[in-house]
GROMACS .gro file of C-alpha atoms in nm:
model
  240
    1MET     CA    1   0.000   0.000   0.000
    2LEU     CA    2   0.142   0.333  -0.104
    3ILE     CA    3   0.027   0.639   0.088
    4ILE     CA    4   0.095   0.970  -0.076
    5LEU     CA    5  -0.083   1.302  -0.117
    6VAL     CA    6  -0.345   1.220   0.148
    7PRO     CA    7  -0.398   1.508   0.393
    8VAL     CA    8  -0.451   1.307   0.712
    9ARG     CA    9  -0.233   1.219   1.007
   10GLY     CA   10  -0.039   0.900   0.953
   11ALA     CA   11  -0.082   0.913   0.579
   12GLN     CA   12   0.104   1.228   0.483
   13GLU     CA   13   0.444   1.070   0.543
   14LYS     CA   14   0.627   1.158   0.226
   15SER     CA   15   0.951   0.975   0.175
   16ALA     CA   16   1.258   1.197   0.218
   17HIS     CA   17   1.489   0.925   0.088
   18HIS     CA   18   1.439   0.754  -0.245
   19TRP     CA   19   1.331   0.391  -0.219
   20ASN     CA   20   1.255   0.127  -0.477
   21TYR     CA   21   1.130  -0.227  -0.520
   22SER     CA   22   1.467  -0.378  -0.613
   23GLY     CA   23   1.841  -0.324  -0.580
   24PRO     CA   24   2.023  -0.138  -0.300
   25GLU     CA   25   1.711   0.068  -0.221
   26GLY     CA   26   1.476  -0.232  -0.238
   27PRO     CA   27   1.249  -0.371   0.038
   28GLU     CA   28   1.521  -0.561   0.224
   29HIS     CA   29   1.706  -0.230   0.272
   30TRP     CA   30   1.416   0.007   0.345
   31GLY     CA   31   1.468  -0.002   0.719
   32ASP     CA   32   1.828   0.113   0.680
   33LEU     CA   33   1.774   0.396   0.431
   34GLU     CA   34   1.695   0.648   0.704
   35PRO     CA   35   1.585   0.645   1.071
   36ALA     CA   36   1.224   0.731   0.984
   37TYR     CA   37   1.199   0.396   0.802
   38ALA     CA   38   1.317   0.183   1.096
   39THR     CA   39   0.969   0.032   1.140
   40CYS     CA   40   1.015  -0.139   0.802
   41LYS     CA   41   1.263  -0.378   0.969
   42MET     CA   42   1.169  -0.349   1.338
   43GLY     CA   43   0.788  -0.354   1.318
   44GLN     CA   44   0.604  -0.665   1.434
   45HIS     CA   45   0.275  -0.600   1.251
   46GLN     CA   46   0.393  -0.538   0.896
   47SER     CA   47   0.208  -0.581   0.566
   48PRO     CA   48   0.151  -0.754   0.332
   49ILE     CA   49   0.092  -1.102   0.471
   50ASN     CA   50   0.001  -1.446   0.344
   51ILE     CA   51  -0.355  -1.491   0.473
   52ARG     CA   52  -0.396  -1.844   0.601
   53GLU     CA   53  -0.564  -2.022   0.893
   54ALA     CA   54  -0.802  -1.731   0.939
   55LYS     CA   55  -1.045  -1.760   1.231
   56LYS     CA   56  -1.413  -1.747   1.133
   57SER     CA   57  -1.581  -1.476   1.339
   58ASP     CA   58  -1.912  -1.294   1.371
   59LEU     CA   59  -1.791  -0.968   1.218
   60PRO     CA   60  -1.992  -0.665   1.108
   61ALA     CA   61  -2.028  -0.616   0.735
   62VAL     CA   62  -1.820  -0.350   0.564
   63GLN     CA   63  -2.083  -0.103   0.445
   64PHE     CA   64  -1.976   0.086   0.133
   65ASP     CA   65  -2.117   0.431   0.057
   66TYR     CA   66  -1.917   0.534  -0.248
   67HIS     CA   67  -2.010   0.810  -0.492
   68ALA     CA   68  -1.864   0.919  -0.825
   69SER     CA   69  -1.559   1.143  -0.822
   70PRO     CA   70  -1.385   1.352  -1.090
   71LEU     CA   71  -1.080   1.167  -1.216
   72HIS     CA   72  -0.760   1.298  -1.056
   73ILE     CA   73  -0.485   1.050  -1.142
   74LEU     CA   74  -0.108   1.041  -1.110
   75ASN     CA   75   0.187   0.816  -1.166
   76ASN     CA   76   0.395   0.887  -0.854
   77GLY     CA   77   0.695   0.677  -0.949
   78HIS     CA   78   0.582   0.371  -0.754
   79THR     CA   79   0.223   0.313  -0.868
   80VAL     CA   80  -0.073   0.472  -1.043
   81GLN     CA   81  -0.296   0.643  -0.788
   82VAL     CA   82  -0.642   0.800  -0.808
   83ASN     CA   83  -0.711   1.075  -0.553
   84TYR     CA   84  -1.077   1.069  -0.458
   85ALA     CA   85  -1.317   1.357  -0.393
   86PRO     CA   86  -1.457   1.393  -0.038
   87GLY     CA   87  -1.787   1.231   0.052
   88SER     CA   88  -1.737   0.854   0.004
   89PHE     CA   89  -1.716   0.628   0.308
   90ILE     CA   90  -1.700   0.280   0.452
   91SER     CA   91  -1.853   0.190   0.786
   92VAL     CA   92  -1.747  -0.110   0.994
   93GLY     CA   93  -1.951  -0.138   1.310
   94GLU     CA   94  -1.931   0.203   1.476
   95ASN     CA   95  -1.621   0.308   1.280
   96ARG     CA   96  -1.653   0.531   0.972
   97TYR     CA   97  -1.371   0.601   0.730
   98GLU     CA   98  -1.359   0.832   0.427
   99LEU     CA   99  -1.211   0.714   0.098
  100LYS     CA  100  -0.902   0.923   0.019
  101GLN     CA  101  -0.735   0.743  -0.270
  102PHE     CA  102  -0.684   0.408  -0.435
  103HIS     CA  103  -0.390   0.260  -0.620
  104PHE     CA  104  -0.267  -0.064  -0.777
  105HIS     CA  105   0.001  -0.330  -0.727
  106HIS     CA  106   0.114  -0.583  -0.989
  107PRO     CA  107   0.098  -0.869  -0.899
  108SER     CA  108  -0.098  -0.872  -0.571
  109GLU     CA  109   0.089  -0.795  -0.251
  110GLU     CA  110  -0.141  -1.005  -0.032
  111GLU     CA  111  -0.155  -1.382  -0.075
  112ILE     CA  112  -0.440  -1.616   0.017
  113ASN     CA  113  -0.305  -1.955   0.130
  114GLY     CA  114   0.009  -1.887  -0.072
  115ARG     CA  115  -0.178  -1.787  -0.388
  116LEU     CA  116  -0.081  -1.469  -0.570
  117PHE     CA  117  -0.332  -1.280  -0.781
  118ALA     CA  118  -0.281  -1.083  -1.101
  119MET     CA  119  -0.312  -0.747  -0.923
  120VAL     CA  120  -0.460  -0.585  -0.614
  121ILE     CA  121  -0.636  -0.253  -0.558
  122HIS     CA  122  -0.576  -0.080  -0.224
  123LEU     CA  123  -0.859   0.160  -0.135
  124VAL     CA  124  -0.721   0.385   0.137
  125HIS     CA  125  -0.954   0.542   0.394
  126ALA     CA  126  -0.909   0.755   0.706
  127ASP     CA  127  -1.136   0.839   0.997
  128SER     CA  128  -1.175   1.185   1.148
  129SER     CA  129  -0.869   1.126   1.369
  130GLY     CA  130  -0.649   1.014   1.079
  131ASN     CA  131  -0.658   0.641   1.159
  132LEU     CA  132  -0.620   0.442   0.839
  133ALA     CA  133  -0.829   0.158   0.702
  134VAL     CA  134  -0.744  -0.013   0.374
  135VAL     CA  135  -0.976  -0.230   0.167
  136GLY     CA  136  -0.785  -0.474  -0.053
  137VAL     CA  137  -0.956  -0.598  -0.371
  138LEU     CA  138  -0.776  -0.886  -0.539
  139LEU     CA  139  -0.791  -0.902  -0.919
  140GLU     CA  140  -0.793  -1.220  -1.127
  141PRO     CA  141  -0.814  -1.273  -1.505
  142GLY     CA  142  -1.162  -1.259  -1.652
  143ALA     CA  143  -1.383  -1.002  -1.818
  144ALA     CA  144  -1.265  -0.646  -1.859
  145ASN     CA  145  -1.362  -0.410  -1.578
  146PRO     CA  146  -1.538  -0.093  -1.704
  147VAL     CA  147  -1.398   0.136  -1.433
  148ILE     CA  148  -1.043   0.020  -1.497
  149GLU     CA  149  -1.107   0.063  -1.870
  150SER     CA  150  -1.194   0.428  -1.805
  151LEU     CA  151  -0.887   0.474  -1.585
  152TRP     CA  152  -0.651   0.313  -1.834
  153ALA     CA  153  -0.777   0.549  -2.107
  154HIS     CA  154  -0.606   0.824  -1.905
  155LEU     CA  155  -0.318   0.614  -1.773
  156PRO     CA  156  -0.009   0.829  -1.706
  157ARG     CA  157   0.286   0.622  -1.825
  158GLU     CA  158   0.554   0.850  -1.684
  159ALA     CA  159   0.594   0.972  -1.328
  160GLY     CA  160   0.480   1.328  -1.274
  161THR     CA  161   0.219   1.552  -1.118
  162GLU     CA  162  -0.149   1.479  -1.070
  163GLN     CA  163  -0.354   1.503  -1.390
  164LYS     CA  164  -0.712   1.629  -1.352
  165PHE     CA  165  -0.991   1.519  -1.584
  166ASP     CA  166  -1.289   1.686  -1.420
  167ASP     CA  167  -1.520   1.586  -1.705
  168VAL     CA  168  -1.450   1.216  -1.637
  169ARG     CA  169  -1.639   1.061  -1.345
  170ILE     CA  170  -1.509   0.750  -1.168
  171ASP     CA  171  -1.720   0.547  -0.925
  172ALA     CA  172  -1.508   0.326  -0.698
  173SER     CA  173  -1.809   0.104  -0.625
  174GLY     CA  174  -1.738  -0.048  -0.967
  175LEU     CA  175  -1.411  -0.181  -0.824
  176LEU     CA  176  -1.588  -0.398  -0.566
  177PRO     CA  177  -1.704  -0.759  -0.610
  178SER     CA  178  -2.070  -0.833  -0.542
  179SER     CA  179  -1.977  -1.060  -0.249
  180ARG     CA  180  -1.801  -0.858   0.020
  181GLY     CA  181  -1.699  -1.104   0.288
  182TYR     CA  182  -1.351  -1.022   0.414
  183TYR     CA  183  -1.040  -1.106   0.610
  184THR     CA  184  -0.926  -0.849   0.865
  185PHE     CA  185  -0.608  -0.788   1.062
  186THR     CA  186  -0.391  -0.509   1.195
  187GLY     CA  187  -0.103  -0.423   0.965
  188SER     CA  188   0.103  -0.143   0.820
  189LEU     CA  189   0.169   0.064   0.513
  190THR     CA  190   0.342  -0.158   0.259
  191THR     CA  191   0.584   0.119   0.161
  192PRO     CA  192   0.823   0.336   0.366
  193PRO     CA  193   0.788   0.447   0.640
  194CYS     CA  194   0.587   0.122   0.697
  195SER     CA  195   0.380   0.282   0.974
  196GLU     CA  196   0.170   0.035   1.172
  197ASN     CA  197  -0.180   0.034   1.328
  198VAL     CA  198  -0.348   0.023   0.988
  199SER     CA  199  -0.679  -0.169   0.982
  200TRP     CA  200  -0.687  -0.404   0.683
  201PHE     CA  201  -0.996  -0.549   0.517
  202VAL     CA  202  -0.909  -0.785   0.231
  203LEU     CA  203  -1.217  -0.893   0.038
  204LYS     CA  204  -1.237  -1.270  -0.003
  205THR     CA  205  -1.391  -1.265  -0.351
  206PRO     CA  206  -1.164  -1.145  -0.634
  207LEU     CA  207  -1.276  -0.899  -0.899
  208ALA     CA  208  -1.235  -0.982  -1.266
  209VAL     CA  209  -0.992  -0.785  -1.480
  210SER     CA  210  -0.895  -0.871  -1.835
  211ARG     CA  211  -0.547  -0.997  -1.909
  212GLU     CA  212  -0.502  -0.698  -2.136
  213GLN     CA  213  -0.587  -0.458  -1.854
  214ALA     CA  214  -0.344  -0.629  -1.616
  215SER     CA  215  -0.073  -0.632  -1.883
  216ALA     CA  216  -0.123  -0.261  -1.955
  217PHE     CA  217  -0.041  -0.177  -1.593
  218GLY     CA  218   0.240  -0.434  -1.586
  219ARG     CA  219   0.412  -0.257  -1.874
  220ILE     CA  220   0.444   0.048  -1.646
  221TYR     CA  221   0.505  -0.129  -1.313
  222GLU     CA  222   0.599  -0.493  -1.365
  223HIS     CA  223   0.659  -0.570  -0.997
  224ASN     CA  224   0.567  -0.295  -0.749
  225VAL     CA  225   0.527  -0.537  -0.460
  226ARG     CA  226   0.672  -0.566  -0.110
  227PRO     CA  227   0.757  -0.925  -0.009
  228ILE     CA  228   0.533  -1.113   0.236
  229GLN     CA  229   0.595  -1.019   0.601
  230PRO     CA  230   0.577  -1.243   0.911
  231VAL     CA  231   0.241  -1.264   1.085
  232HIS     CA  232   0.402  -1.290   1.433
  233ASP     CA  233   0.136  -1.279   1.707
  234ARG     CA  234  -0.149  -1.156   1.489
  235VAL     CA  235  -0.477  -1.343   1.444
  236VAL     CA  236  -0.645  -1.300   1.107
  237LEU     CA  237  -1.024  -1.296   1.134
  238GLU     CA  238  -1.260  -1.402   0.858
  239SER     CA  239  -1.622  -1.291   0.824
  240GLN     CA  240  -1.888  -1.559   0.810
   0.00000   0.00000   0.00000
């Protein structure tokens, strides 16, 4: 999960030191690049994880209240990110989080019982105190997704500033599968500074994306993925 350009506490943690997904500035070195990234190697609740042996629990549904947003999209050098207009929320029990942005990883960062997926979407939310909640939507080959088709028509292939297409409306509800059971656990950002205490909700049912759509993103970012992190003492819960 890449957090950038989100004006909330815990999310606006712009990297002062360049990092990458390979080489001397790759994931195995993130924790040594600068002191602010120490949690990347010292944290005990890091993401992503391989989700396995989840405990079935009586969990509240994730209620989605998403609305269309003008398309504001950027290639930030690590992923393609869509910054979302205010007014879209998820509710989980008594907790309410506003959708701030979503972005993509190729292939998926999360695994389910050791299985990788073609891609994953991370929909990043924050509550009124700046606490983060991320919904992960796994993507597998199938029919083309209309929302992704609209996004890819404006896909920025080079890193740069945010591009605004206010005449194009994007509705993130079209990036959700019809079945919304989930796995949940406490984790972290999956990029430096790897801050913890992020609430994760990974939907159990993948969303279809065409091979052409996945390949189009892969030609820009072939492998923007942090390796799987140890679960340690965490218990992964699974909705009924």
